[in-house]
């Protein structure tokens, strides 16, 4: 776990918001309920909710993925993202014990 990379990823308000949305995708992306959340949330849905361009959202998601906070799955032309809850558990443990 690269602590610097994680805290850099968490230092942006929009990236924090995306992580919050991904924590409860059923509540935050109801328009995707029909297809489910097995692979995560489609990047297009995140773009729609954030009001940002796909390139900006992709940059943010890449930063979160590099930090290990999200994972991605490619299905055809779509990419889906979900939170890496194990990384959050490790981060909480790190904060409780070392910081």
mmCIF file of N, CA, C and O in Angstrom:
data_model
loop_
_atom_site.group_PDB
_atom_site.id
_atom_site.type_symbol
_atom_site.label_atom_id
_atom_site.label_comp_id
_atom_site.label_asym_id
_atom_site.label_seq_id
_atom_site.Cartn_x
_atom_site.Cartn_y
_atom_site.Cartn_z
ATOM 1 N N UNK A 1 0.848 -1.180 0.000
ATOM 2 C CA UNK A 1 0.000 0.000 0.000
ATOM 3 C C UNK A 1 0.893 1.243 0.000
ATOM 4 O O UNK A 1 1.608 1.496 0.953
ATOM 5 N N UNK A 2 0.847 1.991 -1.089
ATOM 6 C CA UNK A 2 1.638 3.220 -1.197
ATOM 7 C C UNK A 2 0.856 4.364 -0.550
ATOM 8 O O UNK A 2 -0.087 4.894 -1.125
ATOM 9 N N UNK A 3 1.272 4.714 0.645
ATOM 10 C CA UNK A 3 0.552 5.719 1.425
ATOM 11 C C UNK A 3 0.486 7.063 0.715
ATOM 12 O O UNK A 3 -0.552 7.736 0.743
ATOM 13 N N UNK A 4 1.567 7.471 0.095
ATOM 14 C CA UNK A 4 1.590 8.767 -0.590
ATOM 15 C C UNK A 4 0.568 8.776 -1.720
ATOM 16 O O UNK A 4 -0.200 9.731 -1.881
ATOM 17 N N UNK A 5 0.541 7.702 -2.511
ATOM 18 C CA UNK A 5 -0.396 7.605 -3.636
ATOM 19 C C UNK A 5 -1.841 7.638 -3.141
ATOM 20 O O UNK A 5 -2.704 8.285 -3.736
ATOM 21 N N UNK A 6 -2.098 6.953 -2.039
ATOM 22 C CA UNK A 6 -3.455 6.922 -1.477
ATOM 23 C C UNK A 6 -3.882 8.308 -1.026
ATOM 24 O O UNK A 6 -4.964 8.784 -1.378
ATOM 25 N N UNK A 7 -3.044 8.980 -0.277
ATOM 26 C CA UNK A 7 -3.435 10.284 0.242
ATOM 27 C C UNK A 7 -3.507 11.340 -0.858
ATOM 28 O O UNK A 7 -4.320 12.254 -0.780
ATOM 29 N N UNK A 8 -2.685 11.198 -1.906
ATOM 30 C CA UNK A 8 -2.816 12.094 -3.059
ATOM 31 C C UNK A 8 -4.173 11.878 -3.729
ATOM 32 O O UNK A 8 -4.855 12.838 -4.086
ATOM 33 N N UNK A 9 -4.568 10.622 -3.884
ATOM 34 C CA UNK A 9 -5.857 10.316 -4.514
ATOM 35 C C UNK A 9 -7.016 10.849 -3.684
ATOM 36 O O UNK A 9 -8.018 11.313 -4.227
ATOM 37 N N UNK A 10 -6.873 10.809 -2.372
ATOM 38 C CA UNK A 10 -7.939 11.267 -1.484
ATOM 39 C C UNK A 10 -7.967 12.792 -1.305
ATOM 40 O O UNK A 10 -8.883 13.318 -0.682
ATOM 41 N N UNK A 11 -6.991 13.490 -1.873
ATOM 42 C CA UNK A 11 -6.892 14.937 -1.651
ATOM 43 C C UNK A 11 -7.763 15.766 -2.587
ATOM 44 O O UNK A 11 -7.706 16.986 -2.555
ATOM 45 N N UNK A 12 -8.578 15.111 -3.398
ATOM 46 C CA UNK A 12 -9.424 15.820 -4.349
ATOM 47 C C UNK A 12 -10.893 15.604 -3.974
ATOM 48 O O UNK A 12 -11.330 14.466 -3.798
ATOM 49 N N UNK A 13 -11.634 16.694 -3.869
ATOM 50 C CA UNK A 13 -13.036 16.642 -3.436
ATOM 51 C C UNK A 13 -13.894 15.762 -4.353
ATOM 52 O O UNK A 13 -14.724 14.983 -3.876
ATOM 53 N N UNK A 14 -13.695 15.854 -5.647
ATOM 54 C CA UNK A 14 -14.497 15.068 -6.582
ATOM 55 C C UNK A 14 -14.158 13.589 -6.488
ATOM 56 O O UNK A 14 -15.048 12.737 -6.535
ATOM 57 N N UNK A 15 -12.893 13.261 -6.341
ATOM 58 C CA UNK A 15 -12.521 11.851 -6.178
ATOM 59 C C UNK A 15 -13.133 11.287 -4.897
ATOM 60 O O UNK A 15 -13.603 10.145 -4.873
ATOM 61 N N UNK A 16 -13.158 12.072 -3.832
ATOM 62 C CA UNK A 16 -13.814 11.642 -2.597
ATOM 63 C C UNK A 16 -15.300 11.409 -2.827
ATOM 64 O O UNK A 16 -15.880 10.446 -2.318
ATOM 65 N N UNK A 17 -15.918 12.286 -3.601
ATOM 66 C CA UNK A 17 -17.340 12.155 -3.901
ATOM 67 C C UNK A 17 -17.599 10.866 -4.692
ATOM 68 O O UNK A 17 -18.545 10.137 -4.406
ATOM 69 N N UNK A 18 -16.752 10.585 -5.663
ATOM 70 C CA UNK A 18 -16.892 9.357 -6.455
ATOM 71 C C UNK A 18 -16.791 8.132 -5.546
ATOM 72 O O UNK A 18 -17.593 7.196 -5.652
ATOM 73 N N UNK A 19 -15.829 8.134 -4.641
ATOM 74 C CA UNK A 19 -15.684 7.016 -3.706
ATOM 75 C C UNK A 19 -16.928 6.870 -2.837
ATOM 76 O O UNK A 19 -17.369 5.749 -2.552
ATOM 77 N N UNK A 20 -17.486 7.980 -2.428
ATOM 78 C CA UNK A 20 -18.714 7.954 -1.630
ATOM 79 C C UNK A 20 -19.864 7.358 -2.441
ATOM 80 O O UNK A 20 -20.625 6.521 -1.937
ATOM 81 N N UNK A 21 -20.005 7.777 -3.691
ATOM 82 C CA UNK A 21 -21.063 7.222 -4.551
ATOM 83 C C UNK A 21 -20.890 5.726 -4.737
ATOM 84 O O UNK A 21 -21.858 4.978 -4.722
ATOM 85 N N UNK A 22 -19.644 5.291 -4.938
ATOM 86 C CA UNK A 22 -19.382 3.875 -5.192
ATOM 87 C C UNK A 22 -19.598 3.011 -3.952
ATOM 88 O O UNK A 22 -19.756 1.801 -4.063
ATOM 89 N N UNK A 23 -19.610 3.636 -2.784
ATOM 90 C CA UNK A 23 -19.852 2.872 -1.554
ATOM 91 C C UNK A 23 -21.260 2.292 -1.556
ATOM 92 O O UNK A 23 -21.487 1.184 -1.087
ATOM 93 N N UNK A 24 -22.217 3.054 -2.072
ATOM 94 C CA UNK A 24 -23.617 2.613 -2.138
ATOM 95 C C UNK A 24 -24.150 2.822 -3.554
ATOM 96 O O UNK A 24 -24.970 3.715 -3.786
ATOM 97 N N UNK A 25 -23.694 2.015 -4.496
ATOM 98 C CA UNK A 25 -24.086 2.258 -5.890
ATOM 99 C C UNK A 25 -25.595 2.139 -6.137
ATOM 100 O O UNK A 25 -26.141 2.859 -6.979
ATOM 101 N N UNK A 26 -26.268 1.283 -5.375
ATOM 102 C CA UNK A 26 -27.715 1.121 -5.565
ATOM 103 C C UNK A 26 -28.462 2.419 -5.284
ATOM 104 O O UNK A 26 -29.447 2.732 -5.946
ATOM 105 N N UNK A 27 -27.993 3.169 -4.306
ATOM 106 C CA UNK A 27 -28.632 4.438 -3.952
ATOM 107 C C UNK A 27 -28.227 5.572 -4.888
ATOM 108 O O UNK A 27 -29.026 6.454 -5.185
ATOM 109 N N UNK A 28 -26.985 5.541 -5.353
ATOM 110 C CA UNK A 28 -26.446 6.658 -6.116
ATOM 111 C C UNK A 28 -26.564 6.518 -7.625
ATOM 112 O O UNK A 28 -26.425 7.508 -8.341
ATOM 113 N N UNK A 29 -26.802 5.306 -8.098
ATOM 114 C CA UNK A 29 -26.924 5.070 -9.536
ATOM 115 C C UNK A 29 -28.144 4.189 -9.817
ATOM 116 O O UNK A 29 -28.025 3.101 -10.394
ATOM 117 N N UNK A 30 -29.341 4.644 -9.421
ATOM 118 C CA UNK A 30 -30.540 3.807 -9.594
ATOM 119 C C UNK A 30 -30.827 3.479 -11.062
ATOM 120 O O UNK A 30 -31.436 2.449 -11.355
ATOM 121 N N UNK A 31 -30.359 4.323 -11.977
ATOM 122 C CA UNK A 31 -30.591 4.067 -13.387
ATOM 123 C C UNK A 31 -29.857 2.827 -13.886
ATOM 124 O O UNK A 31 -30.149 2.314 -14.966
ATOM 125 N N UNK A 32 -28.921 2.297 -13.099
ATOM 126 C CA UNK A 32 -28.182 1.098 -13.488
ATOM 127 C C UNK A 32 -28.737 -0.152 -12.809
ATOM 128 O O UNK A 32 -28.231 -1.248 -13.023
ATOM 129 N N UNK A 33 -29.775 -0.001 -12.014
ATOM 130 C CA UNK A 33 -30.328 -1.134 -11.258
ATOM 131 C C UNK A 33 -30.698 -2.305 -12.161
ATOM 132 O O UNK A 33 -30.466 -3.452 -11.804
ATOM 133 N N UNK A 34 -31.248 -2.036 -13.322
ATOM 134 C CA UNK A 34 -31.708 -3.104 -14.212
ATOM 135 C C UNK A 34 -30.562 -4.025 -14.628
ATOM 136 O O UNK A 34 -30.741 -5.239 -14.720
ATOM 137 N N UNK A 35 -29.389 -3.461 -14.857
ATOM 138 C CA UNK A 35 -28.256 -4.285 -15.284
ATOM 139 C C UNK A 35 -27.403 -4.761 -14.109
ATOM 140 O O UNK A 35 -26.532 -5.605 -14.275
ATOM 141 N N UNK A 36 -27.643 -4.222 -12.921
ATOM 142 C CA UNK A 36 -26.952 -4.679 -11.719
ATOM 143 C C UNK A 36 -25.583 -4.033 -11.515
ATOM 144 O O UNK A 36 -25.121 -3.235 -12.325
ATOM 145 N N UNK A 37 -24.957 -4.417 -10.413
ATOM 146 C CA UNK A 37 -23.684 -3.819 -10.007
ATOM 147 C C UNK A 37 -22.591 -4.867 -9.791
ATOM 148 O O UNK A 37 -21.607 -4.601 -9.114
ATOM 149 N N UNK A 38 -22.778 -6.040 -10.376
ATOM 150 C CA UNK A 38 -21.807 -7.122 -10.199
ATOM 151 C C UNK A 38 -20.386 -6.677 -10.548
ATOM 152 O O UNK A 38 -19.434 -7.002 -9.851
ATOM 153 N N UNK A 39 -20.248 -5.906 -11.618
ATOM 154 C CA UNK A 39 -18.929 -5.462 -12.061
ATOM 155 C C UNK A 39 -18.611 -4.052 -11.600
ATOM 156 O O UNK A 39 -17.529 -3.549 -11.863
ATOM 157 N N UNK A 40 -19.558 -3.384 -10.948
ATOM 158 C CA UNK A 40 -19.357 -2.016 -10.509
ATOM 159 C C UNK A 40 -20.286 -1.072 -11.239
ATOM 160 O O UNK A 40 -21.335 -1.465 -11.746
ATOM 161 N N UNK A 41 -19.876 0.175 -11.305
ATOM 162 C CA UNK A 41 -20.660 1.230 -11.939
ATOM 163 C C UNK A 41 -19.984 1.637 -13.234
ATOM 164 O O UNK A 41 -18.772 1.864 -13.267
ATOM 165 N N UNK A 42 -20.786 1.754 -14.272
ATOM 166 C CA UNK A 42 -20.269 2.155 -15.582
ATOM 167 C C UNK A 42 -19.712 3.584 -15.502
ATOM 168 O O UNK A 42 -20.318 4.467 -14.896
ATOM 169 N N UNK A 43 -18.568 3.784 -16.118
ATOM 170 C CA UNK A 43 -17.928 5.097 -16.080
ATOM 171 C C UNK A 43 -18.854 6.182 -16.638
ATOM 172 O O UNK A 43 -18.858 7.316 -16.163
ATOM 173 N N UNK A 44 -19.689 5.826 -17.602
ATOM 174 C CA UNK A 44 -20.636 6.797 -18.158
ATOM 175 C C UNK A 44 -21.621 7.301 -17.111
ATOM 176 O O UNK A 44 -21.995 8.469 -17.114
ATOM 177 N N UNK A 45 -22.030 6.417 -16.212
ATOM 178 C CA UNK A 45 -22.954 6.818 -15.125
ATOM 179 C C UNK A 45 -22.260 7.796 -14.175
ATOM 180 O O UNK A 45 -22.860 8.737 -13.677
ATOM 181 N N UNK A 46 -20.981 7.546 -13.912
ATOM 182 C CA UNK A 46 -20.217 8.438 -13.036
ATOM 183 C C UNK A 46 -20.066 9.806 -13.698
ATOM 184 O O UNK A 46 -20.212 10.840 -13.044
ATOM 185 N N UNK A 47 -19.818 9.808 -15.000
ATOM 186 C CA UNK A 47 -19.724 11.074 -15.753
ATOM 187 C C UNK A 47 -21.038 11.844 -15.659
ATOM 188 O O UNK A 47 -21.043 13.049 -15.399
ATOM 189 N N UNK A 48 -22.155 11.140 -15.882
ATOM 190 C CA UNK A 48 -23.470 11.790 -15.833
ATOM 191 C C UNK A 48 -23.724 12.412 -14.465
ATOM 192 O O UNK A 48 -24.178 13.550 -14.362
ATOM 193 N N UNK A 49 -23.422 11.658 -13.414
ATOM 194 C CA UNK A 49 -23.698 12.140 -12.050
ATOM 195 C C UNK A 49 -22.796 13.309 -11.665
ATOM 196 O O UNK A 49 -23.233 14.253 -11.017
ATOM 197 N N UNK A 50 -21.540 13.248 -12.098
ATOM 198 C CA UNK A 50 -20.585 14.290 -11.715
ATOM 199 C C UNK A 50 -20.712 15.546 -12.565
ATOM 200 O O UNK A 50 -20.306 16.625 -12.139
ATOM 201 N N UNK A 51 -21.235 15.387 -13.790
ATOM 202 C CA UNK A 51 -21.314 16.526 -14.699
ATOM 203 C C UNK A 51 -19.974 16.868 -15.334
ATOM 204 O O UNK A 51 -19.828 17.917 -15.954
ATOM 205 N N UNK A 52 -19.008 15.970 -15.180
ATOM 206 C CA UNK A 52 -17.669 16.206 -15.725
ATOM 207 C C UNK A 52 -17.491 15.436 -17.030
ATOM 208 O O UNK A 52 -18.218 14.488 -17.306
ATOM 209 N N UNK A 53 -16.500 15.812 -17.794
ATOM 210 C CA UNK A 53 -16.213 15.120 -19.050
ATOM 211 C C UNK A 53 -15.671 13.723 -18.766
ATOM 212 O O UNK A 53 -15.135 13.470 -17.680
ATOM 213 N N UNK A 54 -15.772 12.858 -19.760
ATOM 214 C CA UNK A 54 -15.278 11.509 -19.582
ATOM 215 C C UNK A 54 -13.775 11.496 -19.346
ATOM 216 O O UNK A 54 -13.276 10.709 -18.540
ATOM 217 N N UNK A 55 -13.054 12.393 -20.007
ATOM 218 C CA UNK A 55 -11.596 12.405 -19.817
ATOM 219 C C UNK A 55 -11.227 12.790 -18.385
ATOM 220 O O UNK A 55 -10.305 12.209 -17.801
ATOM 221 N N UNK A 56 -11.942 13.740 -17.806
ATOM 222 C CA UNK A 56 -11.666 14.142 -16.419
ATOM 223 C C UNK A 56 -12.006 13.014 -15.461
ATOM 224 O O UNK A 56 -11.213 12.680 -14.563
ATOM 225 N N UNK A 57 -13.173 12.405 -15.637
ATOM 226 C CA UNK A 57 -13.582 11.302 -14.763
ATOM 227 C C UNK A 57 -12.612 10.132 -14.908
ATOM 228 O O UNK A 57 -12.212 9.531 -13.907
ATOM 229 N N UNK A 58 -12.197 9.837 -16.120
ATOM 230 C CA UNK A 58 -11.242 8.752 -16.338
ATOM 231 C C UNK A 58 -9.919 9.030 -15.640
ATOM 232 O O UNK A 58 -9.309 8.127 -15.051
ATOM 233 N N UNK A 59 -9.485 10.280 -15.672
ATOM 234 C CA UNK A 59 -8.253 10.667 -14.980
ATOM 235 C C UNK A 59 -8.404 10.451 -13.473
ATOM 236 O O UNK A 59 -7.511 9.916 -12.816
ATOM 237 N N UNK A 60 -9.538 10.859 -12.927
ATOM 238 C CA UNK A 60 -9.789 10.678 -11.496
ATOM 239 C C UNK A 60 -9.833 9.197 -11.129
ATOM 240 O O UNK A 60 -9.254 8.773 -10.129
ATOM 241 N N UNK A 61 -10.522 8.399 -11.941
ATOM 242 C CA UNK A 61 -10.629 6.972 -11.667
ATOM 243 C C UNK A 61 -9.281 6.269 -11.797
ATOM 244 O O UNK A 61 -8.977 5.363 -11.026
ATOM 245 N N UNK A 62 -8.462 6.717 -12.743
ATOM 246 C CA UNK A 62 -7.118 6.160 -12.886
ATOM 247 C C UNK A 62 -6.295 6.441 -11.636
ATOM 248 O O UNK A 62 -5.569 5.571 -11.141
ATOM 249 N N UNK A 63 -6.415 7.633 -11.100
ATOM 250 C CA UNK A 63 -5.704 7.989 -9.872
ATOM 251 C C UNK A 63 -6.166 7.107 -8.709
ATOM 252 O O UNK A 63 -5.347 6.604 -7.931
ATOM 253 N N UNK A 64 -7.471 6.908 -8.603
ATOM 254 C CA UNK A 64 -8.008 6.065 -7.533
ATOM 255 C C UNK A 64 -7.589 4.606 -7.714
ATOM 256 O O UNK A 64 -7.292 3.911 -6.738
ATOM 257 N N UNK A 65 -7.530 4.165 -8.961
ATOM 258 C CA UNK A 65 -7.119 2.792 -9.230
ATOM 259 C C UNK A 65 -5.630 2.593 -8.937
ATOM 260 O O UNK A 65 -5.232 1.588 -8.353
ATOM 261 N N UNK A 66 -4.820 3.576 -9.322
ATOM 262 C CA UNK A 66 -3.378 3.511 -9.043
ATOM 263 C C UNK A 66 -3.121 3.418 -7.538
ATOM 264 O O UNK A 66 -2.204 2.747 -7.091
ATOM 265 N N UNK A 67 -3.968 4.080 -6.767
ATOM 266 C CA UNK A 67 -3.842 4.047 -5.305
ATOM 267 C C UNK A 67 -4.422 2.760 -4.719
ATOM 268 O O UNK A 67 -4.261 2.506 -3.528
ATOM 269 N N UNK A 68 -5.092 1.962 -5.551
ATOM 270 C CA UNK A 68 -5.670 0.704 -5.082
ATOM 271 C C UNK A 68 -7.035 0.845 -4.447
ATOM 272 O O UNK A 68 -7.554 -0.104 -3.862
ATOM 273 N N UNK A 69 -7.641 2.029 -4.557
ATOM 274 C CA UNK A 69 -8.920 2.276 -3.895
ATOM 275 C C UNK A 69 -10.123 1.818 -4.703
ATOM 276 O O UNK A 69 -11.213 1.651 -4.152
ATOM 277 N N UNK A 70 -9.950 1.644 -6.005
ATOM 278 C CA UNK A 70 -11.010 1.113 -6.868
ATOM 279 C C UNK A 70 -10.395 0.067 -7.800
ATOM 280 O O UNK A 70 -9.184 0.062 -8.039
ATOM 281 N N UNK A 71 -11.255 -0.788 -8.317
ATOM 282 C CA UNK A 71 -10.840 -1.736 -9.343
ATOM 283 C C UNK A 71 -11.747 -1.539 -10.549
ATOM 284 O O UNK A 71 -12.852 -1.005 -10.422
ATOM 285 N N UNK A 72 -11.268 -1.968 -11.701
ATOM 286 C CA UNK A 72 -12.065 -1.812 -12.914
ATOM 287 C C UNK A 72 -12.238 -3.142 -13.615
ATOM 288 O O UNK A 72 -11.399 -4.040 -13.486
ATOM 289 N N UNK A 73 -13.337 -3.243 -14.334
ATOM 290 C CA UNK A 73 -13.637 -4.407 -15.147
ATOM 291 C C UNK A 73 -14.112 -3.910 -16.495
ATOM 292 O O UNK A 73 -14.989 -3.043 -16.564
ATOM 293 N N UNK A 74 -13.530 -4.455 -17.534
ATOM 294 C CA UNK A 74 -13.909 -4.065 -18.900
ATOM 295 C C UNK A 74 -14.877 -5.109 -19.440
ATOM 296 O O UNK A 74 -14.607 -6.304 -19.409
ATOM 297 N N UNK A 75 -16.028 -4.641 -19.923
ATOM 298 C CA UNK A 75 -17.040 -5.503 -20.546
ATOM 299 C C UNK A 75 -17.401 -4.882 -21.885
ATOM 300 O O UNK A 75 -18.104 -3.868 -21.929
ATOM 301 N N UNK A 76 -16.873 -5.476 -22.961
ATOM 302 C CA UNK A 76 -17.114 -4.908 -24.288
ATOM 303 C C UNK A 76 -16.523 -3.518 -24.357
ATOM 304 O O UNK A 76 -15.363 -3.308 -24.043
ATOM 305 N N UNK A 77 -17.348 -2.556 -24.731
ATOM 306 C CA UNK A 77 -16.875 -1.172 -24.847
ATOM 307 C C UNK A 77 -16.997 -0.393 -23.541
ATOM 308 O O UNK A 77 -16.598 0.759 -23.469
ATOM 309 N N UNK A 78 -17.530 -1.012 -22.489
ATOM 310 C CA UNK A 78 -17.785 -0.312 -21.233
ATOM 311 C C UNK A 78 -16.765 -0.711 -20.170
ATOM 312 O O UNK A 78 -16.344 -1.852 -20.099
ATOM 313 N N UNK A 79 -16.431 0.248 -19.319
ATOM 314 C CA UNK A 79 -15.579 -0.017 -18.162
ATOM 315 C C UNK A 79 -16.380 0.277 -16.902
ATOM 316 O O UNK A 79 -17.041 1.321 -16.810
ATOM 317 N N UNK A 80 -16.310 -0.633 -15.962
ATOM 318 C CA UNK A 80 -17.046 -0.525 -14.706
ATOM 319 C C UNK A 80 -16.053 -0.400 -13.553
ATOM 320 O O UNK A 80 -15.008 -1.045 -13.557
ATOM 321 N N UNK A 81 -16.431 0.398 -12.551
ATOM 322 C CA UNK A 81 -15.567 0.622 -11.397
ATOM 323 C C UNK A 81 -16.308 0.289 -10.114
ATOM 324 O O UNK A 81 -17.505 0.556 -9.979
ATOM 325 N N UNK A 82 -15.546 -0.284 -9.177
ATOM 326 C CA UNK A 82 -16.103 -0.510 -7.843
ATOM 327 C C UNK A 82 -15.018 -0.245 -6.812
ATOM 328 O O UNK A 82 -13.826 -0.307 -7.112
ATOM 329 N N UNK A 83 -15.470 0.063 -5.611
ATOM 330 C CA UNK A 83 -14.534 0.308 -4.510
ATOM 331 C C UNK A 83 -13.830 -0.976 -4.123
ATOM 332 O O UNK A 83 -14.415 -2.044 -4.138
ATOM 333 N N UNK A 84 -12.587 -0.831 -3.722
ATOM 334 C CA UNK A 84 -11.818 -1.956 -3.188
ATOM 335 C C UNK A 84 -11.926 -1.865 -1.671
ATOM 336 O O UNK A 84 -11.148 -1.163 -1.018
ATOM 337 N N UNK A 85 -12.901 -2.556 -1.125
ATOM 338 C CA UNK A 85 -13.176 -2.443 0.314
ATOM 339 C C UNK A 85 -12.023 -2.971 1.160
ATOM 340 O O UNK A 85 -11.814 -2.501 2.272
ATOM 341 N N UNK A 86 -11.258 -3.912 0.639
ATOM 342 C CA UNK A 86 -10.087 -4.405 1.373
ATOM 343 C C UNK A 86 -9.059 -3.288 1.549
ATOM 344 O O UNK A 86 -8.428 -3.189 2.598
ATOM 345 N N UNK A 87 -8.908 -2.461 0.532
ATOM 346 C CA UNK A 87 -7.973 -1.338 0.632
ATOM 347 C C UNK A 87 -8.438 -0.333 1.685
ATOM 348 O O UNK A 87 -7.621 0.223 2.419
ATOM 349 N N UNK A 88 -9.747 -0.111 1.763
ATOM 350 C CA UNK A 88 -10.263 0.810 2.777
ATOM 351 C C UNK A 88 -10.071 0.251 4.177
ATOM 352 O O UNK A 88 -9.738 0.987 5.106
ATOM 353 N N UNK A 89 -10.250 -1.057 4.336
ATOM 354 C CA UNK A 89 -10.015 -1.691 5.637
ATOM 355 C C UNK A 89 -8.547 -1.538 6.038
ATOM 356 O O UNK A 89 -8.239 -1.225 7.193
ATOM 357 N N UNK A 90 -7.644 -1.734 5.077
ATOM 358 C CA UNK A 90 -6.213 -1.579 5.357
ATOM 359 C C UNK A 90 -5.874 -0.127 5.684
ATOM 360 O O UNK A 90 -5.053 0.141 6.565
ATOM 361 N N UNK A 91 -6.507 0.804 4.988
ATOM 362 C CA UNK A 91 -6.277 2.226 5.245
ATOM 363 C C UNK A 91 -6.746 2.610 6.648
ATOM 364 O O UNK A 91 -6.052 3.322 7.377
ATOM 365 N N UNK A 92 -7.895 2.111 7.036
ATOM 366 C CA UNK A 92 -8.412 2.381 8.385
ATOM 367 C C UNK A 92 -7.447 1.825 9.431
ATOM 368 O O UNK A 92 -7.126 2.495 10.412
ATOM 369 N N UNK A 93 -6.968 0.620 9.194
ATOM 370 C CA UNK A 93 -6.018 0.001 10.128
ATOM 371 C C UNK A 93 -4.732 0.820 10.199
ATOM 372 O O UNK A 93 -4.183 1.050 11.280
ATOM 373 N N UNK A 94 -4.254 1.285 9.049
ATOM 374 C CA UNK A 94 -3.053 2.109 9.008
ATOM 375 C C UNK A 94 -3.239 3.378 9.819
ATOM 376 O O UNK A 94 -2.389 3.745 10.636
ATOM 377 N N UNK A 95 -4.357 4.034 9.630
ATOM 378 C CA UNK A 95 -4.624 5.291 10.344
ATOM 379 C C UNK A 95 -4.726 5.041 11.844
ATOM 380 O O UNK A 95 -4.183 5.801 12.643
ATOM 381 N N UNK A 96 -5.387 3.967 12.225
ATOM 382 C CA UNK A 96 -5.551 3.658 13.655
ATOM 383 C C UNK A 96 -4.256 3.293 14.342
ATOM 384 O O UNK A 96 -4.058 3.617 15.511
ATOM 385 N N UNK A 97 -3.354 2.632 13.615
ATOM 386 C CA UNK A 97 -2.161 2.114 14.286
ATOM 387 C C UNK A 97 -0.893 2.929 14.053
ATOM 388 O O UNK A 97 -0.018 2.927 14.904
ATOM 389 N N UNK A 98 -0.800 3.604 12.912
ATOM 390 C CA UNK A 98 0.477 4.227 12.585
ATOM 391 C C UNK A 98 0.439 5.746 12.490
ATOM 392 O O UNK A 98 1.494 6.366 12.535
ATOM 393 N N UNK A 99 -0.700 6.314 12.288
ATOM 394 C CA UNK A 99 -0.711 7.778 12.115
ATOM 395 C C UNK A 99 -1.214 8.489 13.340
ATOM 396 O O UNK A 99 -1.933 8.015 14.123
#
